[in-house]
PDB file of C-alpha atoms and ligand atoms in Angstrom:
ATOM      1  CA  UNK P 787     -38.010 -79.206  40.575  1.00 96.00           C
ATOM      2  CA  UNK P 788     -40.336 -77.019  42.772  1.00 97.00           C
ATOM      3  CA  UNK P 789     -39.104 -75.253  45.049  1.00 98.00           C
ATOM      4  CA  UNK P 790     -40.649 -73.402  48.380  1.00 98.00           C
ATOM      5  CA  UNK P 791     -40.363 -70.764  51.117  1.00 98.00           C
ATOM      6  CA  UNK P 792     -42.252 -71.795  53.738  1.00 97.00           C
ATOM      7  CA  UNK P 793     -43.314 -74.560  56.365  1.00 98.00           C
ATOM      8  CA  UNK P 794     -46.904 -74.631  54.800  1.00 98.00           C
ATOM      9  CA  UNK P 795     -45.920 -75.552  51.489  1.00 98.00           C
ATOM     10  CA  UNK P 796     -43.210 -77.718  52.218  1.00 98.00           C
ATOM     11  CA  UNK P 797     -45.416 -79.518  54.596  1.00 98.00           C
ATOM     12  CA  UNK P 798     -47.848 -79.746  52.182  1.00 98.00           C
ATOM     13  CA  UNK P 799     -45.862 -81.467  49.639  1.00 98.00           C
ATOM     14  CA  UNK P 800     -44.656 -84.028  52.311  1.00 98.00           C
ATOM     15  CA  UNK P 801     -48.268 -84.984  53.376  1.00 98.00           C
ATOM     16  CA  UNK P 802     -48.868 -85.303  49.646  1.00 98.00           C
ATOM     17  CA  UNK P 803     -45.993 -87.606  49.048  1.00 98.00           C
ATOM     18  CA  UNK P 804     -46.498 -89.403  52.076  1.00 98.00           C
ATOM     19  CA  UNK P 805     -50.604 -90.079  51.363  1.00 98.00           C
ATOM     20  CA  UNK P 806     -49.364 -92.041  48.012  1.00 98.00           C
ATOM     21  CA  UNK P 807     -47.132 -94.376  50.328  1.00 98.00           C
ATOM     22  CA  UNK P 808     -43.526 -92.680  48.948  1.00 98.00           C
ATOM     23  CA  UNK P 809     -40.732 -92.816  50.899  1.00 98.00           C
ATOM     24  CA  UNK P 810     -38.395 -89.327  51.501  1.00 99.00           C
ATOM     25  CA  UNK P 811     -34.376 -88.785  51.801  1.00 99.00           C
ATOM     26  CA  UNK P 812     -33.321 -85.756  52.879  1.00 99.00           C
ATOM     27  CA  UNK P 813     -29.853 -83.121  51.843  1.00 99.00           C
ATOM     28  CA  UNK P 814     -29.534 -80.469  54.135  1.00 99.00           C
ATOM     29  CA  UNK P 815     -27.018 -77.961  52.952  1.00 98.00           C
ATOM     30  CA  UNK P 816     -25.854 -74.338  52.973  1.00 98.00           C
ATOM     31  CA  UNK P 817     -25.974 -74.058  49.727  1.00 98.00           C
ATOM     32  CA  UNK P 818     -22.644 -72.804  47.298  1.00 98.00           C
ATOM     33  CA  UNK P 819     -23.412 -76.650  46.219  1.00 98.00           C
ATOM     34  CA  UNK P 820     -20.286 -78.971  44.518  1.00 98.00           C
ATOM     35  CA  UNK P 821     -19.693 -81.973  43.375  1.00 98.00           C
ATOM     36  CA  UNK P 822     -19.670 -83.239  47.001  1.00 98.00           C
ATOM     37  CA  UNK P 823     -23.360 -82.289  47.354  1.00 98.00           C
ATOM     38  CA  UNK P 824     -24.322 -83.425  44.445  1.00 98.00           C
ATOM     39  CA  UNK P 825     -22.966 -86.998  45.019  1.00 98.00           C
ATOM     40  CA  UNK P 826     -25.511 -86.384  48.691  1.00 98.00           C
ATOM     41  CA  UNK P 827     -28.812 -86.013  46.558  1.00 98.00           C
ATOM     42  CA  UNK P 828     -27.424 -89.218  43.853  1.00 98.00           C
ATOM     43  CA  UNK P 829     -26.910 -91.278  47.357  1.00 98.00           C
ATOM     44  CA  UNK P 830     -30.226 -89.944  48.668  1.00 99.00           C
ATOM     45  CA  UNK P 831     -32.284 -91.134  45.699  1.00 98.00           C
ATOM     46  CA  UNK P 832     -31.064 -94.557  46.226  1.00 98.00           C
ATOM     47  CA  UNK P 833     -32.595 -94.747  49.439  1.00 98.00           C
ATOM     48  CA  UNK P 834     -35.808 -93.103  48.930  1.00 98.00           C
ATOM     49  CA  UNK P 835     -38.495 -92.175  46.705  1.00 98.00           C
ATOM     50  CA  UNK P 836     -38.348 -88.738  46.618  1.00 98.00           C
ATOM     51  CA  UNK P 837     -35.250 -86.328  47.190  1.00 99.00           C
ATOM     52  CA  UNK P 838     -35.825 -82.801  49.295  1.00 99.00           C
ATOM     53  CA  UNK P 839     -32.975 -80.962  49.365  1.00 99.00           C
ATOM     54  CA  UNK P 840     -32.208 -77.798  51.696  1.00 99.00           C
ATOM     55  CA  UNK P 841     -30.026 -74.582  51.414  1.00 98.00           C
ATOM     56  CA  UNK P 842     -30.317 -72.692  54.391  1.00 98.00           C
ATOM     57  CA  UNK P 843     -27.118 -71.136  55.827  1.00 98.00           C
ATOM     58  CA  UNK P 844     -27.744 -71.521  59.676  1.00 98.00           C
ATOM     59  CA  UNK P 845     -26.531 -68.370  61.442  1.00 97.00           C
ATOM     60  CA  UNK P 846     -26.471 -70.469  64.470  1.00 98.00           C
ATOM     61  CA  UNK P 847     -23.507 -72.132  63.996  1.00 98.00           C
ATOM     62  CA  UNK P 848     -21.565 -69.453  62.947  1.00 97.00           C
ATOM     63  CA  UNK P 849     -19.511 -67.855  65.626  1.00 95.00           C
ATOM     64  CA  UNK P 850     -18.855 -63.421  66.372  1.00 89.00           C
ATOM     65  CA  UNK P 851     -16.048 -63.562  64.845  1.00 88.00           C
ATOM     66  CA  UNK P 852     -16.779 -65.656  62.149  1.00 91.00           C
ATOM     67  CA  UNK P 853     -18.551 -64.218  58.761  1.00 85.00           C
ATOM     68  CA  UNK P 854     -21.839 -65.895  58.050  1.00 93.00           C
ATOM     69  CA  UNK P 855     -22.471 -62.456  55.654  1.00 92.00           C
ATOM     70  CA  UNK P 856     -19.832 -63.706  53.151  1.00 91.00           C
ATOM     71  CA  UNK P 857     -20.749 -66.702  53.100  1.00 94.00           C
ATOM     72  CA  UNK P 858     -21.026 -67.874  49.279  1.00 95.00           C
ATOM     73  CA  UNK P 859     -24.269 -67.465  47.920  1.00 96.00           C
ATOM     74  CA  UNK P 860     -25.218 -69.282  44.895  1.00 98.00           C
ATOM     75  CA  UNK P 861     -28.779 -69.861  44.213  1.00 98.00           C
ATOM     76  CA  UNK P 862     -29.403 -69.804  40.871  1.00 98.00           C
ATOM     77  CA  UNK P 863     -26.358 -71.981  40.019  1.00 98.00           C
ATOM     78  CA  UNK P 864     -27.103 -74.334  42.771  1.00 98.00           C
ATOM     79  CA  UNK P 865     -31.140 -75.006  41.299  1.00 98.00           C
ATOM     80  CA  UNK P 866     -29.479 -75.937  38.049  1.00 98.00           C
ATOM     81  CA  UNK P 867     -27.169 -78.836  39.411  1.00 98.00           C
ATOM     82  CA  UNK P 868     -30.163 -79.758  41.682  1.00 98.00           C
ATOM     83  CA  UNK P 869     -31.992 -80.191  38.582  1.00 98.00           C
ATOM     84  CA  UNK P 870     -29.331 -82.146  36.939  1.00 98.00           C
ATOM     85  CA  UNK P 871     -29.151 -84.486  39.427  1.00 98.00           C
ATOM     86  CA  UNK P 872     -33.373 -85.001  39.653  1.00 98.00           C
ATOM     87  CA  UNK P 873     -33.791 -83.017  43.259  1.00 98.00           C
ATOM     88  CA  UNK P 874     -37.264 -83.390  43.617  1.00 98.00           C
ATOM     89  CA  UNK P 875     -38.119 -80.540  45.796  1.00 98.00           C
ATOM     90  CA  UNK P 876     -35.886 -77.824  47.500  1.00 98.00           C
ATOM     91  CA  UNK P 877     -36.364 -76.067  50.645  1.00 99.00           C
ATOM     92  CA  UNK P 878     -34.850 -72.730  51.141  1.00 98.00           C
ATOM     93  CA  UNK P 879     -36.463 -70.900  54.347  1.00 98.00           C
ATOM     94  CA  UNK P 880     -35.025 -67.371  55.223  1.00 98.00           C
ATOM     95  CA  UNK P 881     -33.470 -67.261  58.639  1.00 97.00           C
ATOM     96  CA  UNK P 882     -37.303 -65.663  59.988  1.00 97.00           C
ATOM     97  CA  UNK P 883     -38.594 -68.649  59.031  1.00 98.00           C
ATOM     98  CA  UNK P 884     -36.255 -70.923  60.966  1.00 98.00           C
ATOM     99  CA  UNK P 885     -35.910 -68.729  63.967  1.00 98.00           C
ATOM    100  CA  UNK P 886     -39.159 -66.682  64.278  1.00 97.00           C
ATOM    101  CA  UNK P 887     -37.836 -65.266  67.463  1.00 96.00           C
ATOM    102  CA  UNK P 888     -33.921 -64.863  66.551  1.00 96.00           C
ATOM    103  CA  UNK P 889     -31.714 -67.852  67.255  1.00 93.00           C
ATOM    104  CA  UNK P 890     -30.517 -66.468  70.184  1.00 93.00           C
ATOM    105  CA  UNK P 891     -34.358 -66.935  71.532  1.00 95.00           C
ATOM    106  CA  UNK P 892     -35.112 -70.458  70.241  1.00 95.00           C
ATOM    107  CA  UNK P 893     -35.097 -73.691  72.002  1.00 97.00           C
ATOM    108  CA  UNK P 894     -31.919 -75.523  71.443  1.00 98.00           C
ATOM    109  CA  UNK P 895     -30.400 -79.277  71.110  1.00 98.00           C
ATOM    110  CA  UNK P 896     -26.677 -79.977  72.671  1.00 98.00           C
ATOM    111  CA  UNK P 897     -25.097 -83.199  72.193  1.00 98.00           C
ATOM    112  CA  UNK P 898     -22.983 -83.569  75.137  1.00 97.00           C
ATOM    113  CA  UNK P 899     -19.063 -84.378  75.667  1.00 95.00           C
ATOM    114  CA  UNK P 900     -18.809 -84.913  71.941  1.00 96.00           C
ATOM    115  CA  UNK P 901     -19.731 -81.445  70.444  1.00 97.00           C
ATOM    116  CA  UNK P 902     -16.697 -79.794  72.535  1.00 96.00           C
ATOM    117  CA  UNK P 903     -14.284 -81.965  70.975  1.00 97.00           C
ATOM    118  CA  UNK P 904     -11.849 -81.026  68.281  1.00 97.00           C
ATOM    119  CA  UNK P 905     -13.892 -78.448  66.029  1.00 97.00           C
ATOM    120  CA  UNK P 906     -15.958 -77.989  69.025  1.00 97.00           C
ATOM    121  CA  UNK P 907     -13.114 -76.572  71.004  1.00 97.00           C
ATOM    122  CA  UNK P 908     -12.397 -74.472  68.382  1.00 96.00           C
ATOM    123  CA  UNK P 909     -15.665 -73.436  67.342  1.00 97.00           C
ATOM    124  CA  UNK P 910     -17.914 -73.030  70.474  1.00 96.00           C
ATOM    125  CA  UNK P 911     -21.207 -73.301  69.752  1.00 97.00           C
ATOM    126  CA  UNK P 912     -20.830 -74.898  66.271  1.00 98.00           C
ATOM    127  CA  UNK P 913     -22.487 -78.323  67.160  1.00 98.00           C
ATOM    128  CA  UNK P 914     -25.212 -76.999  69.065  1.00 98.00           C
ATOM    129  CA  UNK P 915     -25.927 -74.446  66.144  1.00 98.00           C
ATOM    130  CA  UNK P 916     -26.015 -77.711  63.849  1.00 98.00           C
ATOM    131  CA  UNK P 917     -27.994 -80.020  65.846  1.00 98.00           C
ATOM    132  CA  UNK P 918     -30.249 -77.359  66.308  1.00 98.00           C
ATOM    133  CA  UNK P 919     -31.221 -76.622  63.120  1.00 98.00           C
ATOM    134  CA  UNK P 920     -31.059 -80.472  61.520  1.00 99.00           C
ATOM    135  CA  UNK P 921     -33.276 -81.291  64.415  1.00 98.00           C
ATOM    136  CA  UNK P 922     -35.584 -78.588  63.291  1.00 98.00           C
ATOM    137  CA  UNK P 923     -35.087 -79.339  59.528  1.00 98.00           C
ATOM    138  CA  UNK P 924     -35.985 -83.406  60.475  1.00 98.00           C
ATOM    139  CA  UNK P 925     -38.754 -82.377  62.230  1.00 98.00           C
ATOM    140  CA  UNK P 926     -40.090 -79.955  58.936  1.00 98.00           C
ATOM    141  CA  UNK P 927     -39.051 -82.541  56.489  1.00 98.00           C
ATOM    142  CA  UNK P 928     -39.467 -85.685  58.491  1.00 98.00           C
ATOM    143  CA  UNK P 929     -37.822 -87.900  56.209  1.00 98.00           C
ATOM    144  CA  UNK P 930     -37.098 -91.717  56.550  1.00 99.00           C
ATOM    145  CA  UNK P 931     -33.222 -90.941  55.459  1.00 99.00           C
ATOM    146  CA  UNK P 932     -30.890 -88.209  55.679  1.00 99.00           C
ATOM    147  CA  UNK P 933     -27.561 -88.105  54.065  1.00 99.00           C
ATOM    148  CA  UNK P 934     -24.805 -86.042  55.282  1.00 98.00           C
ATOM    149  CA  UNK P 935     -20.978 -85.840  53.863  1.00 98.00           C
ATOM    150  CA  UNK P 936     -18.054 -87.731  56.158  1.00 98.00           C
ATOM    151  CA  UNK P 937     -15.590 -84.734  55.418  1.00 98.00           C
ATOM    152  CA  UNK P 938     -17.167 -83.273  58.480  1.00 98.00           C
ATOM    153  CA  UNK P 939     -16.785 -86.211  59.882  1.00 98.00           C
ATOM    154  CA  UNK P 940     -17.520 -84.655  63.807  1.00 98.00           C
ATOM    155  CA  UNK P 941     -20.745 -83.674  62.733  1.00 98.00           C
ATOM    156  CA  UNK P 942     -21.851 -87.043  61.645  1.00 98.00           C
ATOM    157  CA  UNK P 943     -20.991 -88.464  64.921  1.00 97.00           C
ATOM    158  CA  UNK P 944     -22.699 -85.310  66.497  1.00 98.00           C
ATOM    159  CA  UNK P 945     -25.636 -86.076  64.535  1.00 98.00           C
ATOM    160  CA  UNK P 946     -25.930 -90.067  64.849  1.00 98.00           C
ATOM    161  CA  UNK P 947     -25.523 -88.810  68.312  1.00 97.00           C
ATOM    162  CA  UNK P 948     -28.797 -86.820  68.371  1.00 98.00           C
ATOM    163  CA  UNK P 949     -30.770 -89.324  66.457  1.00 98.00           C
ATOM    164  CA  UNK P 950     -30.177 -92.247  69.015  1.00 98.00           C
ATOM    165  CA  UNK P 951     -30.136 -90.351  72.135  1.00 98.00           C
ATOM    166  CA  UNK P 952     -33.597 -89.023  71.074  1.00 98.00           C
ATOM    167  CA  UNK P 953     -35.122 -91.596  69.410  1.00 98.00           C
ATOM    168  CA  UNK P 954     -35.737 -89.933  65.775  1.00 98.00           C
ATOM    169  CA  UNK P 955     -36.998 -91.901  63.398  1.00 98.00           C
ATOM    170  CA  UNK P 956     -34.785 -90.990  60.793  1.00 99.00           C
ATOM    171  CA  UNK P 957     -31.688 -93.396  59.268  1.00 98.00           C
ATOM    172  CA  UNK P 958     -27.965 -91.430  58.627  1.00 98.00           C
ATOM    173  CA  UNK P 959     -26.463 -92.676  55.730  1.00 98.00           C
ATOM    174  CA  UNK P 960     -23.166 -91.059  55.564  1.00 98.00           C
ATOM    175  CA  UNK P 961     -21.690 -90.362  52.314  1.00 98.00           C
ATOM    176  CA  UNK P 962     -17.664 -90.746  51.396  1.00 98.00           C
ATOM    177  CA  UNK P 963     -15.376 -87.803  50.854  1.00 98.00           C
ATOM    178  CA  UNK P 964     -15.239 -86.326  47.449  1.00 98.00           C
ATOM    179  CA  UNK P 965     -12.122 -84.956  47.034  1.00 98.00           C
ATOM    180  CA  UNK P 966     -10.052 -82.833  43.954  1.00 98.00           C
ATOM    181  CA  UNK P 967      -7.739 -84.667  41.441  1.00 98.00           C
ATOM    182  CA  UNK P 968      -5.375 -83.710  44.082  1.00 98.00           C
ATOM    183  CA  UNK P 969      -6.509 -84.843  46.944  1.00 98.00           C
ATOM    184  CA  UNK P 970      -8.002 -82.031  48.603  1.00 98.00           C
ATOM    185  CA  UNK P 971     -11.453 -82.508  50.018  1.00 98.00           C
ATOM    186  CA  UNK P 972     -14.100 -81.116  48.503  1.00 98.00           C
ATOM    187  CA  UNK P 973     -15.602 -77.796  50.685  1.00 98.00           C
ATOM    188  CA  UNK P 974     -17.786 -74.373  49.988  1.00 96.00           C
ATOM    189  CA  UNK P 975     -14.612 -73.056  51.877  1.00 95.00           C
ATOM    190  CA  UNK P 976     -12.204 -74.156  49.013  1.00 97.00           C
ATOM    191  CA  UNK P 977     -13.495 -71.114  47.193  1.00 96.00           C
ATOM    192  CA  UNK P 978     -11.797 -69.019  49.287  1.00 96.00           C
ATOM    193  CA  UNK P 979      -8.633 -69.821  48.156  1.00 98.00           C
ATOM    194  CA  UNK P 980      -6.141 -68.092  45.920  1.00 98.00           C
ATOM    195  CA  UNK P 981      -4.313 -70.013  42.942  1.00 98.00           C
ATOM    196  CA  UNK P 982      -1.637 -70.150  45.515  1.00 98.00           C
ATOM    197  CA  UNK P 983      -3.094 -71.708  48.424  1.00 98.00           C
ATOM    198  CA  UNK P 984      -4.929 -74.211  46.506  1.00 98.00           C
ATOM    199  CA  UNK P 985      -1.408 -75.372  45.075  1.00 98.00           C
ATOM    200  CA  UNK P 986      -0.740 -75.932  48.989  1.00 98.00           C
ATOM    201  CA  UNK P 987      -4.236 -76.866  50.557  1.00 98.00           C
ATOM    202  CA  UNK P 988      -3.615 -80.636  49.600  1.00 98.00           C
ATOM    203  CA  UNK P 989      -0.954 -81.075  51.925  1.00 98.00           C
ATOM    204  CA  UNK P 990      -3.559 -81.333  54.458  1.00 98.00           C
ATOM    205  CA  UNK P 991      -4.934 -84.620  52.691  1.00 98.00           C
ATOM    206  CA  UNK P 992      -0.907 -85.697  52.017  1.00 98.00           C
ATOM    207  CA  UNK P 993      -0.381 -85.634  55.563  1.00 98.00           C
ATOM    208  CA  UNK P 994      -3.627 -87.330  56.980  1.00 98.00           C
ATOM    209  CA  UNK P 995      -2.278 -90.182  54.501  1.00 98.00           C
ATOM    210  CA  UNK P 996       1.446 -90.087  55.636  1.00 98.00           C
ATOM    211  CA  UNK P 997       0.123 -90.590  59.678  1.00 97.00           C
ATOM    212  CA  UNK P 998      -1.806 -93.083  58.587  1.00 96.00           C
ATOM    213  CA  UNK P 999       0.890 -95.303  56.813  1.00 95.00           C
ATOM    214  CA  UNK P1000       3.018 -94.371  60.221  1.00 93.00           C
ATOM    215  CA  UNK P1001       0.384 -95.966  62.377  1.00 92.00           C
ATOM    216  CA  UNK P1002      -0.044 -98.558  60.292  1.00 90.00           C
ATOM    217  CA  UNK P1003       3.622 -99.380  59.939  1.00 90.00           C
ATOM    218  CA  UNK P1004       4.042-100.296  63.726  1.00 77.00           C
ATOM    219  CA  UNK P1005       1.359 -98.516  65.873  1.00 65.00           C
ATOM    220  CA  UNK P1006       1.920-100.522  68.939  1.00 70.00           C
ATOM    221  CA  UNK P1007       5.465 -99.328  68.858  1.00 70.00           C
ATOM    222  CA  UNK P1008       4.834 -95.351  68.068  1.00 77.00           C
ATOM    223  CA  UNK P1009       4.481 -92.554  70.504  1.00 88.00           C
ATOM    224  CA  UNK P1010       0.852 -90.690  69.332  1.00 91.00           C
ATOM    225  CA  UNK P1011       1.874 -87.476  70.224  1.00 93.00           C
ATOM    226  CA  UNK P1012       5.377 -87.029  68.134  1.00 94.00           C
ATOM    227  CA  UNK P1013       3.253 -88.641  65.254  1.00 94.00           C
ATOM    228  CA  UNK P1014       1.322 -86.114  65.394  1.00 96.00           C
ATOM    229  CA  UNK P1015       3.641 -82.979  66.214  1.00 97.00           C
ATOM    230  CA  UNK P1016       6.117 -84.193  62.692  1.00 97.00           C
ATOM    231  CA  UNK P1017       2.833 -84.378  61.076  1.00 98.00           C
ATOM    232  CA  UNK P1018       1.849 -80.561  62.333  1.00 98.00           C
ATOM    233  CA  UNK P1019       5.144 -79.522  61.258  1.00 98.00           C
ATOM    234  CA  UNK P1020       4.390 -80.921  57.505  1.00 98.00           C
ATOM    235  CA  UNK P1021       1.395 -78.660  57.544  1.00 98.00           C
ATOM    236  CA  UNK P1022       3.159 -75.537  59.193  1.00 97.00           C
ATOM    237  CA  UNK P1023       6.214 -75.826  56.652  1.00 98.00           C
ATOM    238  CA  UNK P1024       3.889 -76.405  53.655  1.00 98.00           C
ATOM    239  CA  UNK P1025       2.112 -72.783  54.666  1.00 98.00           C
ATOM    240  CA  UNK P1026      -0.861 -74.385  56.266  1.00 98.00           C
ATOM    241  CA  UNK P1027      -1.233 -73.442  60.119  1.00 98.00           C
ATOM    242  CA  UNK P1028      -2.065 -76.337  62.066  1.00 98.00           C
ATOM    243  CA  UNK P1029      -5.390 -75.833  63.875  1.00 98.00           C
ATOM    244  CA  UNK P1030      -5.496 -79.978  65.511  1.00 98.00           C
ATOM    245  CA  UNK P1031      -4.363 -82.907  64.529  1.00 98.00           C
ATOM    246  CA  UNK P1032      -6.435 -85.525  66.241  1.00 97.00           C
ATOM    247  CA  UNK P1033      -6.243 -89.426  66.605  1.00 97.00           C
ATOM    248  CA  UNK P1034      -9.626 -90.581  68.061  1.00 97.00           C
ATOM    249  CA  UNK P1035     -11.478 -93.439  68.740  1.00 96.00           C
ATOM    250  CA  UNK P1036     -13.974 -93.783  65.854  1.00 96.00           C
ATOM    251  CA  UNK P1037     -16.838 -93.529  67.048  1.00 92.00           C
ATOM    252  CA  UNK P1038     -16.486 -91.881  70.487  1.00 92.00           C
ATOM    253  CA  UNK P1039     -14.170 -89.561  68.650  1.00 96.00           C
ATOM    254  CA  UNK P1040     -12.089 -89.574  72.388  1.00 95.00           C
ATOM    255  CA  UNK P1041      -7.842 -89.520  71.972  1.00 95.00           C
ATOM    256  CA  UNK P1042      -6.904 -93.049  70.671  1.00 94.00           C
ATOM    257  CA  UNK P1043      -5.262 -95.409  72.863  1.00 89.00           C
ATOM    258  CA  UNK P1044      -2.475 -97.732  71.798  1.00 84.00           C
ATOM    259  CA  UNK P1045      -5.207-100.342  72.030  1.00 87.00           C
ATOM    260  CA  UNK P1046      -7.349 -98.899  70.165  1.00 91.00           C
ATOM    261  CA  UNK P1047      -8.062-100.871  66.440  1.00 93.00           C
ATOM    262  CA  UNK P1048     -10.429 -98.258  64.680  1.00 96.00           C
ATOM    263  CA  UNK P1049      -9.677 -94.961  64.601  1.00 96.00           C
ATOM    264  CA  UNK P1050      -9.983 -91.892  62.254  1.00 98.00           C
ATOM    265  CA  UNK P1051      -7.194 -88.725  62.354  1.00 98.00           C
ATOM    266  CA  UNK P1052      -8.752 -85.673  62.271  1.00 98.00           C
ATOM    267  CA  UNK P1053      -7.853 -82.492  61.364  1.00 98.00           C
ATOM    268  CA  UNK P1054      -8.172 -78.903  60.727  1.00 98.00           C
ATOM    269  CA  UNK P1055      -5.380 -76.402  59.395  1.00 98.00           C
ATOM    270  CA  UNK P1056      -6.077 -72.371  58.334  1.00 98.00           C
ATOM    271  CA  UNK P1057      -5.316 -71.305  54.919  1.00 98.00           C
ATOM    272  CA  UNK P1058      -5.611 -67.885  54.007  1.00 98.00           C
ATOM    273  CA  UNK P1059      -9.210 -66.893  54.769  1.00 95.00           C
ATOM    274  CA  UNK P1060     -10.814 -70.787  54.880  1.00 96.00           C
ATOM    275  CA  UNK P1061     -10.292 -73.397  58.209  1.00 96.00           C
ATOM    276  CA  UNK P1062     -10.146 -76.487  55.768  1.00 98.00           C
ATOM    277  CA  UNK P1063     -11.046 -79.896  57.592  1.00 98.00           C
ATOM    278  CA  UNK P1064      -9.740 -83.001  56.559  1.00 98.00           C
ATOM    279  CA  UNK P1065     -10.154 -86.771  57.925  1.00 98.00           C
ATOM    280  CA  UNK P1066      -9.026 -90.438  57.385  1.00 98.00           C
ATOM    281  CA  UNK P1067     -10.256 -93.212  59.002  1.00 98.00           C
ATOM    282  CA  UNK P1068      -7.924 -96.144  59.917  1.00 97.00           C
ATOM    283  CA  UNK P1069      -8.419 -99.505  60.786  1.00 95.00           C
ATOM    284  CA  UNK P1070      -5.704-101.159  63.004  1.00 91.00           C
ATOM    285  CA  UNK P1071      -4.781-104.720  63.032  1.00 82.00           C
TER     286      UNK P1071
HETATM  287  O1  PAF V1208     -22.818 -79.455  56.667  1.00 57.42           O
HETATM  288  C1  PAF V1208     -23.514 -78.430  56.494  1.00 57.42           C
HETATM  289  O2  PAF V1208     -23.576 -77.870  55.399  1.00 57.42           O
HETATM  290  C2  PAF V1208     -24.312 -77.855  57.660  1.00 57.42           C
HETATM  291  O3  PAF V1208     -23.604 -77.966  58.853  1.00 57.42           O
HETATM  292  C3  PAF V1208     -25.719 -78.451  57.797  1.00 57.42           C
HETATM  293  C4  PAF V1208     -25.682 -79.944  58.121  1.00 57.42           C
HETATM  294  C5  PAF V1208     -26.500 -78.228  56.521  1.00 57.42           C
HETATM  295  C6  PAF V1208     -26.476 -77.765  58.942  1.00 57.42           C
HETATM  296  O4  PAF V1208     -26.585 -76.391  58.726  1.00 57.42           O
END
């Protein structure tokens, strides 16, 4: 696996690949890789010829208050279970290469209505940090696939989002959740936890499934909003601290109406020092 620095050689290696008629799939990542990446790249290669993976961890979607220096960096482990799973070429750019000028100077993508939504609300700025940069990245890489994980389920959306409203000529594949023996989603954040909290961070997964048996029980006949308030008090009494509990129309990602036949709860609860995420599509008859 070879990996590069900079936009010269990475574009080199894309011409190369794309003058013998190969086809590209594309991981972008933070790095601090898991199982949950890995299964990214093993999707990615069934879509593509070659595999070009990214860590870059974007400090524009980090908030002030939020600590983008602690963030878990693990680049020597992560090459070796690139390797294992065949990565072809990884791309790991320092933040001067990305943002020449400082993020705060560079141009900038916003997906509308949908980015301030949910994790938006809580996280201003997030989705417009992340469309930023996987705009850039597309543009760099310009592969014919990208995969991205559905545990950040928003971001998908935000990201489908970008690619329609402007036409890129890249195809999303999302990939499903990988989650613990117990339940828990997979997530770089999961290493923040103590022996403790990770007895009690798969509540969050527990509850997602309890709403969803609720709904499915009788939706037509249940009040949304106590749903969801018993199912923030599951989290709260389990130690968890509720930061939404969401049911949205799937794709819009809008609050659910009665009507409504395919939606996904979302939801994000603190724990310690990580904001886990957690989601679970459900399909209404
Ligand atoms: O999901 C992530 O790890 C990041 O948000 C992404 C898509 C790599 C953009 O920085």
């Amino acid at each position: 696996m070879n990996t590069v620095e900079n936009i010269k050689d990475l574009r080199e290696q894309v011409k190369t690949w794309r003058m013998q008629g190969l086809t590209i799939a594309f991981v972008p990542t933070m790095g601090n890789l898991h199982d949950g990446h890995l299964a990214l790249v093993k999707a990615a290669h069934r879509h593509a010829d070659k595999v070009i993976v990214s860590i870059f961890v974007n400090p524009m979607q980090f908030g002030l208050s939020e600590d983008i220096d602690n963030y878990p960096k693990t680049l020597a482990q992560d090459k070796e279970s690139l390797l294992k799973v065949n990565t072809d070429l990884l791309f790991t750019p320092t933040a001067d290469i990305i943002y020449p000028k400082g993020f705060g100077e560079n141009s900038y993508v916003e997906v509308p209505n949908i980015s301030n939504l949910h994790c938006g609300a809580s996280r201003p700025g997030h989705f417009r940090g992340v469309a930023t940069v996987v705009c850039k990245l597309f543009n760099l890489v310009q592969p014919d696939v990208a995969c991205f994980g559905s545990k950040d389920y928003q971001q998908l959306q935000v990201i489908q989002t970008m690619v329609e409203d402007l036409s890129m000529p890249v195809e999303i594949i999302p990939v499903e959740i990988i989650r613990e023996q117990s339940g828990l989603a997979m997530s770089s954040r999961n290493g923040y936890l103590t022996p403790k909290e990770l007895a009690i961070a798969p509540t969050l997964y527990k509850t997602l499934l309890w709403l969803s048996d609720e709904l499915r029980a009788s939706h037509q006949a249940r009040d949304y909003a106590v749903l969801v308030m018993q199912a923030s008090e599951k989290l709260d009494k389990a130690g968890l601290k509720t930061d939404y509990i969401n049911l949205c129309h799937a794709q819009t990602l809008a609050p659910a109406s009665p009507n409504d036949k395919d939606i996904v709860i979302l939801a994000a609860a603190y724990l310690g020092k990580a904001r886990l995420i957690d989601n679970l599509p459900v399909k209404l008859s």
